[in-house]
mmCIF file of C-alpha atoms in Angstrom:
data_model
loop_
_atom_site.group_PDB
_atom_site.id
_atom_site.type_symbol
_atom_site.label_atom_id
_atom_site.label_comp_id
_atom_site.label_asym_id
_atom_site.label_seq_id
_atom_site.Cartn_x
_atom_site.Cartn_y
_atom_site.Cartn_z
ATOM 1 C CA MET U 1 0.000 0.000 0.000
ATOM 2 C CA GLU U 2 1.122 3.567 -0.648
ATOM 3 C CA LEU U 3 1.528 6.205 2.063
ATOM 4 C CA VAL U 4 -0.462 9.270 0.959
ATOM 5 C CA GLY U 5 -1.340 11.261 4.086
ATOM 6 C CA TYR U 6 -0.297 12.118 7.633
ATOM 7 C CA SER U 7 -1.627 13.879 10.723
ATOM 8 C CA GLY U 8 0.384 14.569 13.870
ATOM 9 C CA PRO U 9 1.757 17.106 16.351
ATOM 10 C CA GLU U 10 3.588 18.988 13.600
ATOM 11 C CA HIS U 11 0.207 19.932 12.145
ATOM 12 C CA GLY U 12 -1.762 20.599 15.317
ATOM 13 C CA ASN U 13 -2.844 17.056 16.241
ATOM 14 C CA ARG U 14 -1.599 16.759 19.828
ATOM 15 C CA ASP U 15 -3.446 13.501 20.539
ATOM 16 C CA HIS U 16 -1.982 11.015 18.087
ATOM 17 C CA LYS U 17 -0.141 10.360 14.856
ATOM 18 C CA ALA U 18 -2.082 8.962 11.906
ATOM 19 C CA PHE U 19 -0.802 7.590 8.602
ATOM 20 C CA VAL U 20 -3.093 7.154 5.576
ATOM 21 C CA LEU U 21 -2.338 4.170 3.331
ATOM 22 C CA LYS U 22 -3.930 3.742 -0.083
ATOM 23 C CA SER U 23 -4.354 0.911 -2.585
ATOM 24 C CA GLY U 24 -6.985 1.242 -5.291
ATOM 25 C CA SER U 25 -10.155 2.464 -3.566
ATOM 26 C CA ILE U 26 -8.958 1.299 -0.116
ATOM 27 C CA ARG U 27 -7.943 3.807 2.548
ATOM 28 C CA PHE U 28 -6.476 2.579 5.829
ATOM 29 C CA VAL U 29 -5.692 5.041 8.617
ATOM 30 C CA VAL U 30 -3.173 3.641 11.114
ATOM 31 C CA LYS U 31 -3.063 5.546 14.403
ATOM 32 C CA GLY U 32 -0.766 5.606 17.421
ATOM 33 C CA ALA U 33 -1.158 7.721 20.552
ATOM 34 C CA VAL U 34 1.138 10.670 21.280
ATOM 35 C CA SER U 35 -0.585 12.159 24.310
ATOM 36 C CA PRO U 36 -0.598 10.056 27.502
ATOM 37 C CA ASP U 37 -4.259 11.045 27.836
ATOM 38 C CA SER U 38 -5.216 9.813 24.357
ATOM 39 C CA PRO U 39 -8.280 7.524 24.344
ATOM 40 C CA LEU U 40 -6.316 5.348 21.918
ATOM 41 C CA ILE U 41 -4.146 4.151 24.817
ATOM 42 C CA ALA U 42 -7.068 2.830 26.829
ATOM 43 C CA HIS U 43 -8.616 1.275 23.724
ATOM 44 C CA HIS U 44 -5.386 -0.515 22.821
ATOM 45 C CA ALA U 45 -4.804 -1.687 26.385
ATOM 46 C CA LYS U 46 -8.261 -3.282 26.391
ATOM 47 C CA HIS U 47 -8.507 -4.633 22.850
ATOM 48 C CA GLY U 48 -5.001 -4.744 21.390
ATOM 49 C CA ASP U 49 -4.581 -3.962 17.694
ATOM 50 C CA GLY U 50 -7.956 -3.690 16.027
ATOM 51 C CA VAL U 51 -10.413 -1.843 13.834
ATOM 52 C CA VAL U 52 -11.804 1.195 15.652
ATOM 53 C CA ASP U 53 -13.674 2.917 12.830
ATOM 54 C CA ILE U 54 -15.314 1.561 9.663
ATOM 55 C CA SER U 55 -15.883 4.758 7.698
ATOM 56 C CA LEU U 56 -18.445 5.089 4.928
ATOM 57 C CA GLU U 57 -18.738 7.811 2.297
ATOM 58 C CA VAL U 58 -22.303 9.129 1.987
ATOM 59 C CA PRO U 59 -23.979 11.826 -0.159
ATOM 60 C CA ASP U 60 -25.695 13.628 2.742
ATOM 61 C CA VAL U 61 -24.383 13.223 6.287
ATOM 62 C CA ASP U 62 -27.190 15.226 7.884
ATOM 63 C CA LYS U 63 -29.912 13.022 6.405
ATOM 64 C CA CYS U 64 -28.016 9.861 7.342
ATOM 65 C CA ILE U 65 -27.502 10.915 10.954
ATOM 66 C CA ALA U 66 -31.116 12.072 11.267
ATOM 67 C CA GLN U 67 -32.368 8.735 9.905
ATOM 68 C CA ALA U 68 -30.003 6.774 12.144
ATOM 69 C CA LYS U 69 -31.105 8.722 15.210
ATOM 70 C CA ALA U 70 -34.784 8.210 14.362
ATOM 71 C CA ALA U 71 -34.109 4.474 13.981
ATOM 72 C CA GLY U 72 -32.578 4.251 17.434
ATOM 73 C CA ALA U 73 -28.851 4.412 16.670
ATOM 74 C CA THR U 74 -26.409 5.935 19.153
ATOM 75 C CA VAL U 75 -24.955 9.093 17.605
ATOM 76 C CA LEU U 76 -21.318 9.562 18.620
ATOM 77 C CA GLN U 77 -20.730 12.730 16.617
ATOM 78 C CA GLU U 78 -23.334 15.142 15.333
ATOM 79 C CA PRO U 79 -22.743 16.402 11.769
ATOM 80 C CA GLU U 80 -20.090 19.089 11.520
ATOM 81 C CA THR U 81 -18.125 20.722 8.717
ATOM 82 C CA VAL U 82 -14.321 20.674 8.822
ATOM 83 C CA SER U 83 -12.273 22.691 6.339
ATOM 84 C CA ASP U 84 -8.779 23.525 5.180
ATOM 85 C CA GLU U 85 -7.199 25.070 2.089
ATOM 86 C CA HIS U 86 -8.323 22.073 -0.013
ATOM 87 C CA GLY U 87 -12.019 22.471 0.720
ATOM 88 C CA SER U 88 -14.584 21.190 3.190
ATOM 89 C CA VAL U 89 -15.875 17.833 4.397
ATOM 90 C CA ARG U 90 -18.951 17.151 6.507
ATOM 91 C CA ILE U 91 -18.719 14.264 8.969
ATOM 92 C CA GLY U 92 -20.753 12.526 11.667
ATOM 93 C CA ALA U 93 -20.522 9.170 13.452
ATOM 94 C CA ILE U 94 -22.703 6.433 14.940
ATOM 95 C CA ALA U 95 -21.942 3.456 17.168
ATOM 96 C CA THR U 96 -22.095 -0.150 16.030
ATOM 97 C CA TYR U 97 -21.121 -3.437 17.771
ATOM 98 C CA GLY U 98 -18.731 -3.235 20.728
ATOM 99 C CA GLU U 99 -16.617 -0.085 20.684
ATOM 100 C CA THR U 100 -16.584 0.055 16.887
ATOM 101 C CA ARG U 101 -17.964 3.120 15.129
ATOM 102 C CA HIS U 102 -19.064 4.179 11.664
ATOM 103 C CA THR U 103 -17.844 7.628 10.681
ATOM 104 C CA LEU U 104 -19.992 8.957 7.825
ATOM 105 C CA VAL U 105 -18.117 11.226 5.430
ATOM 106 C CA GLN U 106 -19.611 13.638 2.887
ATOM 107 C CA ARG U 107 -16.813 14.793 0.592
ATOM 108 C CA THR U 108 -18.913 16.933 -1.780
ATOM 109 C CA ILE U 109 -20.646 20.034 -0.399
ATOM 110 C CA ASP U 110 -22.557 22.483 -2.627
ATOM 111 C CA GLY U 111 -21.040 20.867 -5.705
ATOM 112 C CA GLN U 112 -17.446 21.209 -4.471
ATOM 113 C CA THR U 113 -15.508 17.998 -3.795
ATOM 114 C CA TYR U 114 -12.758 18.025 -1.198
ATOM 115 C CA ALA U 115 -9.357 17.871 -2.931
ATOM 116 C CA GLY U 116 -6.978 17.139 -0.056
ATOM 117 C CA ALA U 117 -4.943 14.033 0.714
ATOM 118 C CA TYR U 118 -7.615 12.541 2.967
ATOM 119 C CA LEU U 119 -9.525 14.837 5.353
ATOM 120 C CA PRO U 120 -8.887 18.304 6.772
ATOM 121 C CA GLY U 121 -6.163 17.990 9.391
ATOM 122 C CA TYR U 122 -4.119 15.665 7.188
ATOM 123 C CA VAL U 123 -1.267 16.654 4.884
ATOM 124 C CA GLU U 124 0.154 14.846 1.882
ATOM 125 C CA ARG U 125 2.930 12.456 2.805
ATOM 126 C CA SER U 126 4.906 9.932 0.783
ATOM 127 C CA SER U 127 7.290 7.201 1.816
ATOM 128 C CA ASN U 128 10.944 6.601 1.014
ATOM 129 C CA PHE U 129 10.152 2.906 0.627
ATOM 130 C CA VAL U 130 11.435 1.610 -2.706
ATOM 131 C CA LYS U 131 9.603 -1.320 -4.284
ATOM 132 C CA ARG U 132 11.538 -4.255 -5.600
ATOM 133 C CA ASP U 133 12.147 -4.361 -9.339
ATOM 134 C CA GLY U 134 9.178 -6.031 -11.002
ATOM 135 C CA ALA U 135 6.837 -5.512 -8.035
ATOM 136 C CA PRO U 136 3.259 -4.681 -9.114
ATOM 137 C CA LYS U 137 2.011 -1.103 -8.814
ATOM 138 C CA ARG U 138 -0.709 -2.222 -6.390
ATOM 139 C CA LEU U 139 -1.784 -5.523 -4.870
ATOM 140 C CA PHE U 140 -5.359 -4.666 -3.844
ATOM 141 C CA GLN U 141 -8.157 -2.897 -5.700
ATOM 142 C CA ALA U 142 -10.926 -2.600 -3.110
ATOM 143 C CA LEU U 143 -12.199 -3.606 0.310
ATOM 144 C CA ASP U 144 -14.497 -6.549 -0.441
ATOM 145 C CA HIS U 145 -16.120 -6.996 2.981
ATOM 146 C CA ILE U 146 -15.526 -6.597 6.722
ATOM 147 C CA VAL U 147 -16.570 -9.349 9.140
ATOM 148 C CA GLY U 148 -17.801 -8.533 12.641
ATOM 149 C CA ASN U 149 -17.861 -10.921 15.602
ATOM 150 C CA VAL U 150 -20.572 -10.455 18.251
ATOM 151 C CA GLU U 151 -21.659 -12.327 21.369
ATOM 152 C CA LEU U 152 -23.917 -15.382 21.446
ATOM 153 C CA GLY U 153 -27.500 -14.281 20.879
ATOM 154 C CA LYS U 154 -26.578 -10.838 19.503
ATOM 155 C CA MET U 155 -26.172 -11.553 15.766
ATOM 156 C CA ASP U 156 -29.837 -11.066 14.888
ATOM 157 C CA GLU U 157 -29.913 -7.818 16.877
ATOM 158 C CA TRP U 158 -27.094 -6.380 14.784
ATOM 159 C CA VAL U 159 -28.596 -7.680 11.548
ATOM 160 C CA ALA U 160 -31.771 -5.809 12.509
ATOM 161 C CA PHE U 161 -29.668 -2.731 13.337
ATOM 162 C CA TYR U 162 -28.194 -2.611 9.824
ATOM 163 C CA ASN U 163 -31.605 -3.290 8.273
ATOM 164 C CA ARG U 164 -33.284 -0.555 10.289
ATOM 165 C CA VAL U 165 -30.584 2.103 10.621
ATOM 166 C CA MET U 166 -28.728 1.794 7.321
ATOM 167 C CA GLY U 167 -31.335 0.234 5.066
ATOM 168 C CA PHE U 168 -29.120 -2.785 4.381
ATOM 169 C CA VAL U 169 -30.624 -6.020 3.059
ATOM 170 C CA ASN U 170 -29.959 -9.598 4.130
ATOM 171 C CA MET U 171 -27.624 -11.114 1.556
ATOM 172 C CA ALA U 172 -26.762 -14.576 2.925
ATOM 173 C CA GLU U 173 -27.102 -16.841 5.951
ATOM 174 C CA PHE U 174 -24.903 -19.719 7.119
ATOM 175 C CA VAL U 175 -25.976 -22.021 9.948
ATOM 176 C CA GLY U 176 -25.787 -25.670 10.973
ATOM 177 C CA ASP U 177 -23.410 -28.150 9.364
ATOM 178 C CA ASP U 178 -22.369 -25.651 6.668
ATOM 179 C CA ILE U 179 -20.434 -23.686 9.241
ATOM 180 C CA ALA U 180 -19.335 -26.266 11.819
ATOM 181 C CA THR U 181 -16.561 -28.783 12.390
ATOM 182 C CA GLU U 182 -16.353 -31.793 14.682
ATOM 183 C CA TYR U 183 -15.353 -29.529 17.566
ATOM 184 C CA SER U 184 -16.668 -26.004 17.054
ATOM 185 C CA ALA U 185 -19.468 -24.080 15.393
ATOM 186 C CA LEU U 186 -20.671 -20.582 14.644
ATOM 187 C CA MET U 187 -23.536 -18.813 12.917
ATOM 188 C CA SER U 188 -23.230 -16.081 10.317
ATOM 189 C CA LYS U 189 -25.483 -13.681 8.438
ATOM 190 C CA VAL U 190 -24.448 -11.150 5.801
ATOM 191 C CA VAL U 191 -25.963 -7.699 5.382
ATOM 192 C CA ALA U 192 -25.235 -5.447 2.408
ATOM 193 C CA ASN U 193 -26.277 -2.160 0.882
ATOM 194 C CA GLY U 194 -28.490 -2.124 -2.206
ATOM 195 C CA ASN U 195 -25.764 -2.644 -4.812
ATOM 196 C CA HIS U 196 -23.805 -5.077 -2.580
ATOM 197 C CA ARG U 197 -20.662 -2.940 -2.703
ATOM 198 C CA VAL U 198 -20.714 -2.662 1.093
ATOM 199 C CA LYS U 199 -20.941 -6.085 2.743
ATOM 200 C CA PHE U 200 -20.813 -6.869 6.456
ATOM 201 C CA PRO U 201 -20.907 -10.541 7.496
ATOM 202 C CA LEU U 202 -21.808 -10.864 11.189
ATOM 203 C CA ASN U 203 -20.755 -13.910 13.220
ATOM 204 C CA GLU U 204 -21.742 -15.248 16.619
ATOM 205 C CA PRO U 205 -20.515 -18.408 18.376
ATOM 206 C CA ALA U 206 -22.647 -21.525 18.604
ATOM 207 C CA ILE U 207 -22.642 -24.131 21.351
ATOM 208 C CA ALA U 208 -20.236 -26.970 20.522
ATOM 209 C CA LYS U 209 -17.737 -29.374 22.095
ATOM 210 C CA LYS U 210 -14.903 -26.854 22.156
ATOM 211 C CA LYS U 211 -14.197 -23.136 21.880
ATOM 212 C CA SER U 212 -14.851 -21.672 18.430
ATOM 213 C CA GLN U 213 -12.764 -19.055 16.648
ATOM 214 C CA ILE U 214 -15.472 -16.524 17.567
ATOM 215 C CA ASP U 215 -15.215 -17.411 21.267
ATOM 216 C CA GLU U 216 -11.449 -16.997 21.084
ATOM 217 C CA TYR U 217 -11.775 -13.617 19.385
ATOM 218 C CA LEU U 218 -14.347 -12.329 21.902
ATOM 219 C CA GLU U 219 -12.125 -13.441 24.790
ATOM 220 C CA PHE U 220 -8.917 -11.827 23.562
ATOM 221 C CA TYR U 221 -10.491 -8.711 22.038
ATOM 222 C CA THR U 222 -12.578 -8.471 25.234
ATOM 223 C CA GLY U 223 -15.813 -7.997 23.353
ATOM 224 C CA PRO U 224 -17.330 -7.620 19.899
ATOM 225 C CA GLY U 225 -15.303 -6.170 17.051
ATOM 226 C CA ALA U 226 -14.168 -6.499 13.446
ATOM 227 C CA GLN U 227 -12.645 -9.949 12.941
ATOM 228 C CA HIS U 228 -11.176 -9.645 9.467
ATOM 229 C CA LEU U 229 -10.985 -7.424 6.426
ATOM 230 C CA ALA U 230 -11.204 -8.951 2.943
ATOM 231 C CA LEU U 231 -9.029 -7.267 0.318
ATOM 232 C CA ALA U 232 -10.006 -7.740 -3.333
ATOM 233 C CA THR U 233 -7.228 -8.449 -5.812
ATOM 234 C CA ASN U 234 -7.101 -9.090 -9.551
ATOM 235 C CA ASP U 235 -4.190 -11.531 -9.251
ATOM 236 C CA ILE U 236 -4.189 -13.574 -6.067
ATOM 237 C CA LEU U 237 -1.156 -15.645 -7.096
ATOM 238 C CA ARG U 238 1.012 -12.554 -7.527
ATOM 239 C CA THR U 239 -0.408 -10.969 -4.391
ATOM 240 C CA VAL U 240 0.264 -14.023 -2.217
ATOM 241 C CA ASP U 241 3.777 -14.347 -3.624
ATOM 242 C CA GLU U 242 4.522 -10.684 -2.887
ATOM 243 C CA LEU U 243 3.096 -10.821 0.635
ATOM 244 C CA THR U 244 4.931 -14.058 1.418
ATOM 245 C CA THR U 245 8.178 -12.452 0.287
ATOM 246 C CA GLU U 246 7.494 -9.600 2.716
ATOM 247 C CA GLY U 247 6.998 -12.043 5.603
ATOM 248 C CA VAL U 248 3.201 -12.321 5.788
ATOM 249 C CA GLU U 249 2.092 -15.709 7.148
ATOM 250 C CA PHE U 250 -1.005 -17.466 5.807
ATOM 251 C CA LEU U 251 -3.135 -20.272 7.209
ATOM 252 C CA ASP U 252 -2.147 -23.719 5.988
ATOM 253 C CA THR U 253 -4.466 -26.035 4.040
ATOM 254 C CA PRO U 254 -3.768 -29.799 3.841
ATOM 255 C CA ASP U 255 -2.862 -31.239 0.440
ATOM 256 C CA ALA U 256 -5.869 -33.564 0.743
ATOM 257 C CA TYR U 257 -8.134 -30.556 0.129
ATOM 258 C CA TYR U 258 -6.700 -30.112 -3.374
ATOM 259 C CA ASP U 259 -6.507 -33.832 -4.142
ATOM 260 C CA ASP U 260 -10.194 -34.468 -3.384
ATOM 261 C CA PRO U 261 -11.828 -35.592 -6.669
ATOM 262 C CA GLU U 262 -15.254 -34.367 -5.522
ATOM 263 C CA MET U 263 -13.856 -30.887 -4.925
ATOM 264 C CA ARG U 264 -12.144 -30.830 -8.317
ATOM 265 C CA ALA U 265 -15.327 -31.949 -10.051
ATOM 266 C CA ARG U 266 -17.399 -29.304 -8.255
ATOM 267 C CA ILE U 267 -14.952 -26.498 -9.001
ATOM 268 C CA GLY U 268 -14.385 -27.306 -12.672
ATOM 269 C CA GLU U 269 -12.138 -25.032 -14.729
ATOM 270 C CA VAL U 270 -10.620 -21.947 -13.085
ATOM 271 C CA ARG U 271 -8.133 -19.455 -14.494
ATOM 272 C CA VAL U 272 -5.126 -21.039 -12.759
ATOM 273 C CA PRO U 273 -4.139 -24.699 -12.362
ATOM 274 C CA ILE U 274 -5.156 -26.336 -9.091
ATOM 275 C CA GLU U 275 -1.492 -27.216 -8.557
ATOM 276 C CA GLU U 276 -0.617 -23.510 -8.410
ATOM 277 C CA LEU U 277 -3.317 -22.963 -5.796
ATOM 278 C CA LYS U 278 -2.070 -25.998 -3.864
ATOM 279 C CA LYS U 279 1.470 -24.641 -3.836
ATOM 280 C CA ARG U 280 0.259 -21.409 -2.193
ATOM 281 C CA LYS U 281 -2.553 -22.965 -0.079
ATOM 282 C CA ILE U 282 -5.200 -20.828 -1.801
ATOM 283 C CA LEU U 283 -8.813 -21.999 -1.411
ATOM 284 C CA VAL U 284 -11.278 -22.126 -4.316
ATOM 285 C CA ASP U 285 -15.076 -22.247 -4.362
ATOM 286 C CA ARG U 286 -17.784 -22.127 -7.013
ATOM 287 C CA ASP U 287 -21.458 -21.158 -6.868
ATOM 288 C CA GLU U 288 -24.203 -20.506 -9.418
ATOM 289 C CA ASP U 289 -22.709 -17.129 -10.354
ATOM 290 C CA GLY U 290 -19.057 -18.085 -10.791
ATOM 291 C CA TYR U 291 -16.066 -18.879 -8.624
ATOM 292 C CA LEU U 292 -13.701 -17.225 -6.182
ATOM 293 C CA LEU U 293 -10.175 -17.741 -4.891
ATOM 294 C CA GLN U 294 -9.338 -16.854 -1.287
ATOM 295 C CA ILE U 295 -6.700 -17.172 1.393
ATOM 296 C CA PHE U 296 -6.462 -15.960 4.991
ATOM 297 C CA THR U 297 -3.537 -14.575 6.957
ATOM 298 C CA LYS U 298 -2.712 -15.593 10.471
ATOM 299 C CA PRO U 299 -3.632 -13.003 13.150
ATOM 300 C CA LEU U 300 -1.606 -9.843 12.631
ATOM 301 C CA GLY U 301 -0.903 -8.759 16.197
ATOM 302 C CA ASP U 302 0.105 -10.346 19.465
ATOM 303 C CA ARG U 303 -3.489 -11.352 20.223
ATOM 304 C CA PRO U 304 -5.358 -13.968 18.123
ATOM 305 C CA THR U 305 -7.880 -11.448 16.843
ATOM 306 C CA VAL U 306 -7.729 -9.396 13.639
ATOM 307 C CA PHE U 307 -6.550 -10.877 10.331
ATOM 308 C CA PHE U 308 -6.888 -10.301 6.581
ATOM 309 C CA GLU U 309 -8.477 -12.261 3.762
ATOM 310 C CA ILE U 310 -7.247 -11.959 0.184
ATOM 311 C CA ILE U 311 -10.006 -12.643 -2.350
ATOM 312 C CA GLU U 312 -10.220 -12.789 -6.143
ATOM 313 C CA ARG U 313 -13.746 -13.009 -7.554
ATOM 314 C CA HIS U 314 -14.804 -14.323 -10.946
ATOM 315 C CA GLY U 315 -18.554 -13.767 -10.938
ATOM 316 C CA SER U 316 -19.177 -15.348 -7.546
ATOM 317 C CA LEU U 317 -21.052 -13.198 -5.041
ATOM 318 C CA GLY U 318 -20.530 -15.671 -2.201
ATOM 319 C CA PHE U 319 -18.057 -15.992 0.649
ATOM 320 C CA GLY U 320 -16.536 -19.412 0.023
ATOM 321 C CA LYS U 321 -19.237 -21.567 1.606
ATOM 322 C CA GLY U 322 -17.633 -24.700 0.189
ATOM 323 C CA ASN U 323 -14.400 -23.810 1.998
ATOM 324 C CA PHE U 324 -15.839 -23.195 5.446
ATOM 325 C CA LYS U 325 -14.984 -26.631 6.823
ATOM 326 C CA ALA U 326 -11.397 -26.567 5.519
ATOM 327 C CA LEU U 327 -10.918 -22.993 6.728
ATOM 328 C CA PHE U 328 -12.318 -23.586 10.201
ATOM 329 C CA GLU U 329 -10.266 -26.740 10.664
ATOM 330 C CA SER U 330 -7.172 -24.737 9.710
ATOM 331 C CA ILE U 331 -8.085 -22.060 12.260
ATOM 332 C CA GLU U 332 -8.684 -24.772 14.881
ATOM 333 C CA ARG U 333 -5.173 -26.123 14.317
ATOM 334 C CA GLU U 334 -3.802 -22.661 15.063
ATOM 335 C CA GLN U 335 -6.097 -22.326 18.101
ATOM 336 C CA ASP U 336 -4.833 -25.666 19.393
ATOM 337 C CA LYS U 337 -1.213 -24.486 19.091
ATOM 338 C CA ARG U 338 -2.132 -21.475 21.236
ATOM 339 C CA GLY U 339 -3.952 -23.655 23.785
ATOM 340 C CA ASN U 340 -7.265 -21.952 23.034
ATOM 341 C CA LEU U 341 -9.329 -24.724 21.435
#
């Protein structure tokens, strides 16, 4: 990802430093506290590394906040206009599961679109990092979806929240044997906006013999939060190779997954040979609309909480239902190593 923006004490931000990273349409803001009184310190002490804010661009912040308030949402920030020499942005924020928030951003006001690096208070910033010869210009094109983990019995409440407050629709549901292994289980529902560009799967644990990945997350994150972020790529082979070179660790998948004749028959022809997927431990799934390729990193921080998914879609609108068992068994192996299964 490319460093494009910065906010810190040098520019009047006495609370924290923030770096804006960009790849395609993705914007990540990575923050670290500067002030000993920064709320970021308490948040990190409680949760560890994690996703604090899932921001959404909207055409009219005032209407969105008014609708959210009328629908019973907790408003964390009333709409306000912030400006600098590059123009103005109107922002507001509402609460979602746990201590996660949605900041709503309106970048066009009275026909004028904000032209700065990110938001007022940020300045343009580039990095001295030099890419290797032959490295692709970008690895990721978009943020495909963000998965949230909530407590047992709370999933339907948050599905209803997104239906009621944001007007999202129910896109998919996974329960029972589709989303269970011999030892653990969970339940999942997916909500999305009208054109399905914004997708939020929501998971809750289910009662089983042993602790599920959702139970482990809730324990170590000390509550609900964003479990993983799925990054869309046009070339998953190249992306995985590049990330592996840079030291990123991915979940392992047994060779038996790729050698299963039933799986090969169900998947049919895909753009890359199965042997190339096997070499990189990339999962593949097909539905009535097409197929997808996906792989998952190991947890990124010291706690077994947040991780990334890399996904390449070819028509498929799904989430790799056919891979759930293989994926969850892989996660269980990692849980067992940590003594958390």
